[in-house]
Amino acid sequence: MIDIKDLRENPEKYRKGAELKGLDVEIARIIDLDEQRVRAQQEFESLRSEQNKQSKEIAKIKEPAAKKEAIAKMGELAGNVKAAEERLKIADAAMQPLLLQIPQPPDDDVPLGKDASENVVLYRWGEPRRFEFKPKSHIELGESLDLMDFKAGANLAGARSYFLKGMGAELHQAVLRLAFDMMTKEKGFTALSVPVLVREIAMQGTGFFPAGREQTYYVQADELYLTGTAEVGLTAYHMNETLEESELPKKYVAVSTCFRREAGTYGKDTAGLYRVHQFDKCEQVVICRNDVEESKKWHREMLGFSEELLQRLKLPYRVIQCCTGDIGVKNASMMDIETWMPSRQHKADPDSGYGETHSASRLYEFQARRLNLRYKGTDAKIRYCHTLNNTVVASPRILIPILENYQNADGSVTIPDALRPYVGNQEKIAVK
RNA sequence: GGAGAGGUGGCAGAGUGGUUGAAUGCGCCGGUUUCGAAAACCGGUCUGCCCGCAAGGGUAGCGGGAGUUCGAAUCUCCCCCUCUCCGCCA
């Protein structure tokens, strides 16, 4: 949500911001409706003021006939008040949905670009492994090592559904647990378990609606939505609250199942674990003071936690600064991490083997405004919080680089050191 | 799923149509007092929006929304939430 006052004063900022994100918005129409709304409010309030004054006079009149006469005179004024209030409501109702569509303008550090192809690689970590044998894809490994079952998944739930099996399911739990433990025990994040079935207000408040409605599963009988990320629960946790500055920053982490319809991706990444309707994700959220520098600091720090996890898993990755056309409606800035997945590499582009595994977003006030999430400063002023979120790890997608990078010539897969404590210290998944 | 009770300011808790943004108590902040503290006493203590450089003024808010009325925390309707009992159940 955008500050209507700021929009009023700097319409160009928001027009430009929307243009950079490749979105069409009706700024002029909103400003026009806003003017109507303010005028209606002024009319209504001055009429109401008069009505309140008269009513107080009536209350004082003791003599019945005089009272009756005074009340009779009020009819017209009451009608005018009602009409003015109606105009105010209509103007407001017309403006709100349009205002919800205005995107957060991209921050200055976001490179210009129309889509993901113009994202910028910031840096890389780790060297992609050179195989002395023909490496298998995670799908082939999954089959030969009996780690996953896509056929059964499709029978039960349709395309993009799967079963994880045996060590496949164990690794899935292990990597989530590693991520969760790192964040809670080492990074000082508060563990939360969040609702994944939520009301519309939570989806709108976190900025997923109206834009992402078609990506979301809807449970009609109860008018609830299945969340595509724990970001919704973590960020909306303090919805409608005024926190104290002294309790900020709030640092939360949760593992949740994530549901995504993946509408409009037909034919894209249809095979394997890369793009699925349901997965589990360990997500980190920070709610901090209304301070751009602090937000930027947290953004880098949260990104660093995800990098640390990948480094512990010894998986090569690269960090991407997403361009204006790829950061979405709600973000001021977004950095992705792409992890090396050998099977995705094709000859035409050697770098194509990097697949997105993480996404770190900085939203400033955008979500906080929609959520009415504020804090009282030490100066007693009330301000909107800033919010940020980032993947710690999402599985089973992360199983792709794990299985593919750790495979051996004999068809077995070595279990990364960091995961062994979570699988009974098993070292290898061997061919049966 | 059935039956009932209830949702008022940071908390507790009055208030059933008329100067009620809301008594009272607690808490919190400031002051007096004290060597200091406690106690006592005095004063202050919600938020959104609009107008205004400001001081200030207006308006809205008693779970949310709609309605009745000259006037609603108080009356009516819908929704949400909490609690109690019964039923069902991972």
Coordinates of C-alpha atoms (C1' of nucleotides) in Angstrom, one line a residue:
Chain A
M1 CA 0.0 0.0 0.0
I2 CA 1.1 3.4 -1.0
D3 CA 0.9 6.6 1.1
I4 CA -1.9 8.6 -0.5
K5 CA -0.3 11.8 0.8
D6 CA 3.0 11.0 -0.8
L7 CA 1.2 10.0 -4.0
R8 CA -0.6 13.3 -4.0
E9 CA 2.7 15.2 -3.6
N10 CA 4.9 13.1 -5.8
P11 CA 2.7 11.5 -8.5
E12 CA 5.7 11.3 -10.8
K13 CA 7.6 9.0 -8.4
Y14 CA 4.8 6.4 -8.5
R15 CA 4.1 6.8 -12.2
K16 CA 7.7 6.2 -13.0
G17 CA 7.9 3.3 -10.4
A18 CA 5.0 1.5 -12.1
E19 CA 6.5 2.1 -15.5
L20 CA 9.8 0.6 -14.4
K21 CA 8.0 -2.5 -13.1
G22 CA 6.1 -2.7 -16.4
L23 CA 2.8 -2.1 -14.8
D24 CA -0.1 0.1 -15.9
V25 CA -1.7 2.3 -13.2
E26 CA -4.2 5.0 -13.1
I27 CA -2.4 7.7 -11.0
A28 CA -4.4 10.6 -12.4
R29 CA -7.6 8.9 -11.7
I30 CA -6.6 8.2 -8.1
I31 CA -5.6 11.7 -7.5
D32 CA -8.9 12.9 -8.9
L33 CA -10.8 10.5 -6.7
D34 CA -8.7 11.6 -3.7
E35 CA -9.6 15.2 -4.3
Q36 CA -13.3 14.3 -4.5
R37 CA -12.9 12.3 -1.3
V38 CA -11.2 15.1 0.6
R39 CA -13.9 17.6 -0.6
A40 CA -16.6 15.2 0.4
Q41 CA -15.0 14.7 3.8
Q42 CA -14.8 18.4 4.5
E43 CA -18.5 18.9 3.5
F44 CA -19.6 16.0 5.6
E45 CA -17.6 17.1 8.6
S46 CA -18.8 20.7 8.6
L47 CA -22.5 19.5 8.2
R48 CA -22.0 17.0 11.0
S49 CA -20.4 19.6 13.2
E50 CA -23.5 21.7 12.8
Q51 CA -25.7 18.7 13.5
N52 CA -23.8 17.8 16.7
K53 CA -24.1 21.3 17.9
Q54 CA -27.9 21.4 17.3
S55 CA -28.4 18.0 18.9
K56 CA -26.7 19.2 22.1
E57 CA -29.1 22.1 22.2
I58 CA -32.1 19.8 21.8
A59 CA -30.9 17.7 24.7
K60 CA -31.1 20.8 26.9
I61 CA -34.7 21.7 26.0
K62 CA -37.1 20.5 28.7
E63 CA -40.4 21.8 27.5
P64 CA -42.0 19.1 25.2
A65 CA -43.6 21.4 22.6
A66 CA -40.4 23.4 22.1
K67 CA -38.4 20.2 21.9
K68 CA -40.7 18.7 19.3
E69 CA -40.4 21.9 17.2
A70 CA -36.6 21.8 17.4
I71 CA -36.5 18.2 16.4
A72 CA -38.8 18.9 13.4
K73 CA -36.3 21.5 12.2
M74 CA -33.5 19.0 12.2
G75 CA -34.9 16.7 9.5
E76 CA -33.4 18.5 6.6
L77 CA -30.0 18.9 8.1
A78 CA -29.9 15.2 9.0
G79 CA -30.7 14.4 5.4
N80 CA -27.9 16.5 4.1
V81 CA -25.5 14.9 6.6
K82 CA -26.5 11.5 5.3
A83 CA -26.1 12.5 1.7
A84 CA -22.6 14.0 2.3
E85 CA -21.5 10.9 4.2
E86 CA -22.7 8.7 1.3
R87 CA -20.7 10.8 -1.1
L88 CA -17.6 10.3 1.1
K89 CA -18.1 6.6 1.3
I90 CA -18.5 6.3 -2.5
A91 CA -15.4 8.3 -3.3
D92 CA -13.4 6.3 -0.8
A93 CA -14.7 3.0 -2.1
A94 CA -13.8 4.0 -5.6
M95 CA -10.3 5.0 -4.7
Q96 CA -9.2 2.1 -2.4
P97 CA -9.0 -0.7 -5.0
L98 CA -7.0 1.5 -7.4
L99 CA -4.6 2.5 -4.6
L100 CA -4.0 -1.2 -3.8
Q101 CA -2.8 -1.7 -7.4
I102 CA 0.0 0.9 -7.2
P103 CA 3.3 -0.9 -6.8
Q104 CA 6.1 -0.1 -4.5
P105 CA 8.6 2.0 -6.6
P106 CA 11.9 0.2 -7.1
D107 CA 14.8 1.4 -5.0
D108 CA 17.8 3.2 -6.5
D109 CA 20.0 0.1 -6.4
V110 CA 17.7 -1.9 -8.6
P111 CA 19.0 -2.1 -12.2
L112 CA 16.7 -1.2 -15.0
G113 CA 15.3 -4.1 -17.0
K114 CA 12.1 -5.5 -18.4
D115 CA 12.3 -9.1 -17.1
A116 CA 14.5 -11.7 -15.5
S117 CA 16.8 -11.8 -18.6
E118 CA 18.1 -8.4 -17.5
N119 CA 18.9 -9.3 -13.9
V120 CA 22.5 -8.6 -12.8
V121 CA 24.9 -11.2 -11.4
L122 CA 26.5 -9.6 -8.3
Y123 CA 29.0 -12.4 -7.4
R124 CA 29.5 -16.1 -7.2
W125 CA 30.6 -18.6 -4.6
G126 CA 32.0 -22.0 -5.2
E127 CA 33.2 -23.7 -8.4
P128 CA 30.7 -25.9 -10.3
R129 CA 32.0 -29.5 -10.2
R130 CA 33.5 -31.0 -13.3
F131 CA 32.3 -34.5 -13.6
E132 CA 34.6 -37.3 -14.9
F133 CA 31.5 -39.2 -15.8
K134 CA 28.1 -38.4 -17.3
P135 CA 26.1 -36.9 -14.4
K136 CA 22.5 -37.9 -13.9
S137 CA 19.6 -35.5 -13.3
H138 CA 17.9 -35.5 -9.9
I139 CA 15.0 -37.3 -11.6
E140 CA 17.2 -40.1 -12.8
L141 CA 18.9 -40.3 -9.4
G142 CA 15.5 -40.2 -7.7
E143 CA 14.4 -43.2 -9.7
S144 CA 17.5 -45.3 -9.4
L145 CA 17.9 -44.6 -5.7
D146 CA 14.1 -44.8 -5.1
L147 CA 13.9 -41.3 -3.6
M148 CA 10.8 -40.0 -5.3
D149 CA 7.7 -41.1 -7.1
F150 CA 6.2 -38.7 -9.7
K151 CA 3.8 -41.2 -11.1
A152 CA 2.1 -41.8 -7.9
G153 CA 2.0 -38.1 -7.2
A154 CA 0.3 -37.4 -10.6
N155 CA -2.2 -40.2 -9.9
L156 CA -3.1 -38.8 -6.6
A157 CA -2.9 -35.0 -7.2
G158 CA -2.2 -34.3 -10.9
A159 CA 0.8 -32.8 -12.6
R160 CA 3.5 -31.1 -10.6
S161 CA 2.8 -33.4 -7.6
Y162 CA 5.2 -36.0 -6.2
F163 CA 6.0 -38.3 -3.4
L164 CA 9.4 -38.2 -1.7
K165 CA 10.4 -41.6 -0.5
G166 CA 13.0 -43.1 1.9
M167 CA 16.1 -41.1 1.9
G168 CA 14.5 -38.5 -0.4
A169 CA 11.9 -37.8 2.3
E170 CA 14.6 -37.9 5.0
L171 CA 16.9 -35.4 3.2
H172 CA 13.9 -33.2 2.7
Q173 CA 13.4 -33.0 6.5
A174 CA 17.1 -32.8 7.2
V175 CA 17.7 -29.8 5.2
L176 CA 14.7 -27.9 6.6
R177 CA 15.8 -28.8 10.0
L178 CA 19.3 -27.7 9.4
A179 CA 18.0 -24.3 8.2
F180 CA 15.5 -23.9 11.0
D181 CA 18.1 -24.8 13.7
M182 CA 20.7 -22.4 12.2
M183 CA 18.2 -19.5 12.3
T184 CA 16.9 -20.2 15.8
K185 CA 20.0 -21.5 17.6
E186 CA 22.7 -19.4 15.9
K187 CA 21.1 -16.3 14.4
G188 CA 18.7 -15.4 17.2
F189 CA 15.5 -15.7 15.2
T190 CA 12.3 -16.6 17.1
A191 CA 10.7 -19.8 15.9
L192 CA 7.1 -19.7 14.8
S193 CA 4.6 -22.1 13.4
V194 CA 2.2 -20.2 11.3
P195 CA -1.3 -20.7 9.7
V196 CA -1.1 -21.6 6.1
L197 CA -4.9 -21.3 5.6
V198 CA -5.6 -17.6 6.0
R199 CA -8.2 -14.9 5.4
E200 CA -8.2 -12.6 2.5
I201 CA -7.1 -9.7 4.8
A202 CA -3.8 -11.5 5.4
M203 CA -3.2 -12.0 1.7
Q204 CA -4.0 -8.4 0.9
G205 CA -2.1 -7.1 3.9
T206 CA 1.1 -8.9 2.9
G207 CA 0.7 -7.6 -0.7
F208 CA 0.0 -10.9 -2.4
F209 CA -3.5 -9.7 -3.4
P210 CA -4.9 -8.4 -5.6
A211 CA -2.0 -9.1 -8.0
G212 CA -1.3 -12.8 -7.0
R213 CA -4.9 -14.0 -6.7
E214 CA -4.7 -16.4 -9.6
Q215 CA -1.6 -18.0 -8.1
T216 CA -3.4 -18.9 -4.9
Y217 CA -5.5 -21.8 -3.9
Y218 CA -8.9 -20.8 -2.5
V219 CA -11.0 -22.9 -0.2
Q220 CA -14.4 -21.8 -1.1
A221 CA -16.4 -23.4 1.7
D222 CA -14.6 -21.4 4.3
E223 CA -13.4 -18.4 2.3
L224 CA -9.8 -19.1 3.2
Y225 CA -6.6 -19.1 1.1
L226 CA -3.7 -21.5 1.1
T227 CA -0.5 -19.5 1.5
G228 CA 2.4 -19.8 -0.9
T229 CA 4.9 -18.9 1.7
A230 CA 5.2 -18.6 5.5
E231 CA 6.0 -14.9 4.8
V232 CA 2.3 -14.3 5.0
G233 CA 1.9 -15.6 8.6
L234 CA 5.3 -14.3 9.8
T235 CA 4.7 -10.8 8.5
A236 CA 1.0 -10.5 9.3
Y237 CA 1.6 -11.9 12.8
H238 CA 1.6 -8.4 14.3
M239 CA -1.2 -7.0 12.0
N240 CA -3.0 -4.1 13.5
E241 CA -0.5 -3.7 16.3
T242 CA 1.5 -0.8 17.5
L243 CA 4.8 -2.2 18.7
E244 CA 7.4 -0.4 20.9
E245 CA 10.6 0.6 19.2
S246 CA 12.5 -1.2 22.0
E247 CA 11.1 -4.5 20.9
L248 CA 12.3 -4.1 17.3
P249 CA 13.7 -5.7 15.3
K250 CA 11.4 -8.7 15.3
K251 CA 13.2 -11.7 13.8
Y252 CA 11.0 -14.7 12.9
V253 CA 11.6 -18.0 11.2
A254 CA 9.1 -20.7 10.3
V255 CA 8.9 -23.8 8.3
S256 CA 5.6 -24.2 6.4
T257 CA 4.1 -26.0 3.5
C258 CA 3.7 -23.7 0.6
F259 CA 1.0 -24.0 -2.0
R260 CA 1.2 -22.4 -5.5
R261 CA -1.1 -22.9 -8.4
E262 CA 1.7 -22.0 -10.9
A263 CA -0.9 -20.7 -13.3
G264 CA 0.6 -19.5 -16.5
T265 CA 3.7 -21.8 -16.3
Y266 CA 2.3 -24.7 -18.4
G267 CA 5.1 -26.5 -20.1
K268 CA 7.7 -24.8 -18.0
D269 CA 9.9 -27.0 -15.8
T270 CA 7.2 -29.7 -16.0
A271 CA 9.5 -32.6 -15.0
G272 CA 11.0 -33.2 -11.6
L273 CA 11.1 -31.3 -8.4
Y274 CA 11.9 -27.8 -9.7
R275 CA 8.4 -26.3 -10.1
V276 CA 5.7 -28.0 -8.0
H277 CA 2.4 -27.1 -6.5
Q278 CA 3.3 -28.0 -2.9
F279 CA 6.6 -27.7 -1.1
D280 CA 8.1 -26.9 2.3
K281 CA 10.1 -23.8 3.0
C282 CA 12.0 -22.4 5.9
E283 CA 11.4 -18.6 5.7
Q284 CA 13.0 -15.7 7.6
V285 CA 11.2 -12.4 8.2
V286 CA 12.5 -9.2 9.8
I287 CA 10.3 -6.4 11.0
C288 CA 12.4 -3.4 11.8
R289 CA 12.3 0.4 12.4
N290 CA 11.3 2.7 9.6
D291 CA 14.9 3.4 8.5
V292 CA 16.1 2.8 5.0
E293 CA 19.7 2.1 6.0
E294 CA 18.6 -0.4 8.6
S295 CA 16.4 -2.1 6.0
K296 CA 19.3 -2.3 3.6
K297 CA 21.5 -3.7 6.4
W298 CA 19.0 -6.4 7.2
H299 CA 18.6 -7.2 3.6
R300 CA 22.3 -8.0 3.2
E301 CA 22.4 -9.8 6.5
M302 CA 19.4 -12.1 5.7
L303 CA 20.9 -12.8 2.3
G304 CA 24.1 -13.7 4.2
F305 CA 22.3 -16.3 6.3
S306 CA 21.0 -18.1 3.2
E307 CA 24.5 -18.0 1.7
E308 CA 25.9 -19.4 4.9
L309 CA 23.5 -22.3 4.6
L310 CA 24.5 -23.1 1.0
Q311 CA 28.2 -22.8 2.0
R312 CA 27.7 -25.4 4.8
L313 CA 26.1 -27.6 2.1
K314 CA 29.0 -26.7 -0.2
L315 CA 26.7 -25.9 -3.1
P316 CA 28.0 -23.4 -5.7
Y317 CA 25.7 -20.5 -6.2
R318 CA 25.5 -17.0 -7.5
V319 CA 23.8 -13.9 -6.2
I320 CA 21.5 -12.0 -8.5
Q321 CA 20.3 -8.4 -8.2
C322 CA 16.9 -8.6 -9.8
C323 CA 16.0 -5.8 -12.2
T324 CA 13.0 -3.5 -12.1
G325 CA 10.9 -5.7 -14.3
D326 CA 11.4 -8.8 -12.2
I327 CA 11.0 -7.7 -8.5
G328 CA 7.2 -7.8 -8.4
V329 CA 4.6 -5.4 -7.2
K330 CA 5.5 -5.2 -3.5
N331 CA 9.3 -5.1 -3.4
A332 CA 11.6 -2.1 -3.3
S333 CA 14.5 -4.4 -4.0
M334 CA 15.1 -8.1 -4.5
M335 CA 18.1 -10.3 -4.6
D336 CA 17.9 -14.0 -5.7
I337 CA 20.3 -16.8 -5.1
E338 CA 20.7 -19.3 -7.8
T339 CA 22.2 -22.6 -7.0
W340 CA 24.2 -24.8 -9.3
M341 CA 22.0 -27.6 -10.8
P342 CA 24.1 -29.5 -13.3
S343 CA 21.0 -31.0 -15.1
R344 CA 19.7 -27.5 -16.0
Q345 CA 22.8 -26.6 -17.9
H346 CA 22.6 -26.6 -21.6
K347 CA 25.4 -26.0 -24.1
A348 CA 24.2 -22.7 -25.5
D349 CA 24.6 -21.0 -22.1
P350 CA 27.1 -22.5 -19.7
D351 CA 25.6 -20.4 -16.9
S352 CA 22.1 -21.8 -17.4
G353 CA 22.9 -24.4 -14.7
Y354 CA 22.1 -21.9 -12.0
G355 CA 18.5 -22.3 -10.8
E356 CA 16.7 -20.0 -8.4
T357 CA 16.6 -21.3 -4.9
H358 CA 16.2 -18.2 -2.7
S359 CA 14.7 -14.8 -2.9
A360 CA 15.5 -11.9 -0.5
S361 CA 13.1 -9.0 -0.5
R362 CA 13.1 -5.6 1.0
L363 CA 9.6 -3.9 1.2
Y364 CA 10.1 -0.8 3.3
E365 CA 6.6 0.3 4.5
F366 CA 4.6 -1.4 1.7
Q367 CA 3.3 -4.4 3.7
A368 CA 3.3 -2.6 7.0
R369 CA 0.9 0.0 5.7
R370 CA -1.5 -2.6 4.4
L371 CA -1.2 -4.6 7.6
N372 CA -1.5 -1.5 9.8
L373 CA 1.7 -2.7 11.4
R374 CA 3.3 0.2 13.3
Y375 CA 5.6 1.0 16.2
K376 CA 5.9 3.8 18.7
G377 CA 9.3 5.4 18.5
T378 CA 11.4 6.5 21.5
D379 CA 10.4 10.0 20.4
A380 CA 6.7 8.9 20.9
K381 CA 6.0 9.2 17.2
I382 CA 4.1 6.4 15.6
R383 CA 5.5 5.1 12.3
Y384 CA 5.0 2.1 10.0
C385 CA 7.5 -0.7 10.4
H386 CA 9.7 -1.9 7.6
T387 CA 9.5 -5.6 6.6
L388 CA 11.9 -7.9 4.9
N389 CA 11.8 -11.6 4.0
N390 CA 14.1 -14.2 2.6
T391 CA 14.2 -17.9 1.9
V392 CA 16.4 -19.9 4.3
V393 CA 15.8 -23.0 2.3
A394 CA 13.0 -24.4 0.2
S395 CA 12.7 -28.1 -0.3
P396 CA 12.4 -30.3 -2.4
R397 CA 13.9 -27.8 -4.8
I398 CA 17.1 -27.7 -2.9
L399 CA 17.3 -31.5 -3.2
I400 CA 18.1 -31.0 -6.9
P401 CA 21.5 -29.4 -6.4
I402 CA 22.2 -31.6 -3.4
L403 CA 21.6 -34.9 -5.3
E404 CA 23.1 -33.7 -8.5
N405 CA 26.2 -32.2 -7.1
Y406 CA 26.9 -35.0 -4.6
Q407 CA 26.4 -37.9 -7.0
N408 CA 29.2 -40.4 -7.6
A409 CA 30.3 -42.4 -10.6
D410 CA 28.8 -45.6 -9.2
G411 CA 25.3 -44.0 -9.0
S412 CA 25.4 -43.4 -5.3
V413 CA 25.0 -40.0 -3.6
T414 CA 27.2 -38.8 -0.8
I415 CA 25.2 -37.1 1.9
P416 CA 26.6 -33.6 2.7
D417 CA 28.4 -33.4 6.0
A418 CA 26.1 -30.7 7.3
L419 CA 23.0 -33.0 6.9
R420 CA 24.4 -36.1 8.4
P421 CA 23.5 -35.4 12.0
Y422 CA 19.9 -35.2 10.8
V423 CA 19.9 -38.6 9.0
G424 CA 21.5 -40.7 11.7
N425 CA 25.0 -39.9 10.5
Q426 CA 24.4 -41.9 7.3
E427 CA 27.1 -40.9 4.8
K428 CA 25.8 -42.2 1.5
I429 CA 22.7 -43.2 -0.4
A430 CA 23.8 -46.3 -2.2
V431 CA 22.2 -48.1 -5.1
K432 CA 20.2 -51.0 -3.9
Chain B
rG1 C1' -22.7 -29.5 14.4
rG2 C1' -26.4 -28.0 18.8
rA3 C1' -27.5 -24.7 23.3
rG4 C1' -26.1 -20.5 26.1
rA5 C1' -23.0 -16.1 27.8
rG6 C1' -20.0 -12.3 26.4
rG7 C1' -16.7 -8.6 23.4
rU8 C1' -15.9 -0.9 26.3
rG9 C1' -9.3 3.0 26.5
rG10 C1' -2.3 -0.5 28.3
rC11 C1' -5.2 -3.7 32.1
rA12 C1' -9.5 -4.3 35.3
rG13 C1' -14.3 -2.4 35.1
rA14 C1' -19.0 1.3 35.1
rG15 C1' -22.2 2.9 31.6
rU16 C1' -29.4 0.5 28.2
rG17 C1' -30.9 6.6 23.5
rG18 C1' -29.0 13.2 24.8
rU19 C1' -23.0 18.1 26.6
rU20 C1' -19.7 10.0 27.2
rG21 C1' -13.6 9.8 24.1
rA22 C1' -16.3 7.6 27.7
rA23 C1' -17.0 7.2 35.5
rU24 C1' -13.8 4.6 38.9
rG25 C1' -9.4 1.8 40.1
rC26 C1' -4.7 0.0 38.5
rG27 C1' -0.6 0.9 35.4
rC28 C1' 2.5 4.6 33.0
rC29 C1' 4.8 9.8 32.6
rG30 C1' 5.8 14.6 35.1
rG31 C1' 5.7 17.4 39.7
rU32 C1' 5.4 18.2 45.2
rU33 C1' 7.5 15.7 49.4
rU34 C1' 12.3 12.9 50.8
rC35 C1' 19.3 12.3 51.9
rG36 C1' 17.1 8.7 48.4
rA37 C1' 13.0 5.6 47.8
rA38 C1' 8.1 4.0 49.1
rA39 C1' 3.6 6.1 50.5
rA40 C1' 0.6 10.3 50.0
rC41 C1' -1.0 14.5 47.1
rC42 C1' -1.4 17.4 42.3
rG43 C1' -1.3 17.2 37.0
rG44 C1' -0.9 14.5 32.6
rU45 C1' -1.7 9.9 29.9
rC46 C1' -5.5 6.6 22.8
rU47 C1' -5.6 6.6 17.5
rG48 C1' -7.0 7.7 12.1
rC49 C1' -8.5 11.5 8.8
rC50 C1' -9.4 16.9 7.4
rC51 C1' -8.0 22.3 8.0
rG52 C1' -3.6 25.1 9.9
rC53 C1' 3.4 27.4 9.6
rA54 C1' 2.1 26.6 14.4
rA55 C1' -0.9 27.0 18.6
rG56 C1' -5.2 24.9 17.8
rG57 C1' -9.9 23.5 15.7
rG58 C1' -13.2 19.9 13.2
rU59 C1' -14.6 14.8 12.5
rA60 C1' -14.5 9.5 13.2
rG61 C1' -13.7 5.3 16.5
rC62 C1' -16.8 1.3 22.7
rG63 C1' -15.0 -6.4 18.0
rG64 C1' -16.2 -5.3 12.2
rG65 C1' -20.1 -3.7 8.8
rA66 C1' -25.1 -2.1 7.7
rG67 C1' -29.5 0.2 9.7
rU68 C1' -33.3 3.0 13.0
rU69 C1' -33.1 8.2 15.2
rC70 C1' -32.8 15.3 15.4
rG71 C1' -29.1 12.4 18.4
rA72 C1' -26.3 5.5 19.3
rA73 C1' -21.2 2.5 23.5
rU74 C1' -26.5 2.1 24.5
rC75 C1' -32.0 -0.2 19.9
rU76 C1' -32.3 -3.7 15.1
rC77 C1' -29.8 -6.9 11.4
rC78 C1' -25.4 -9.5 9.3
rC79 C1' -20.4 -11.0 10.2
rC80 C1' -15.9 -12.0 13.3
rC81 C1' -13.9 -13.5 17.9
rU82 C1' -13.7 -15.4 23.1
rC83 C1' -15.9 -18.4 27.0
rU84 C1' -19.3 -22.5 29.1
rC85 C1' -22.1 -27.0 28.3
rC86 C1' -23.4 -31.1 24.8
rG87 C1' -22.0 -33.9 20.3
rC88 C1' -18.0 -35.4 17.0
rC89 C1' -12.8 -36.0 16.2
rA90 C1' -6.6 -36.0 14.2

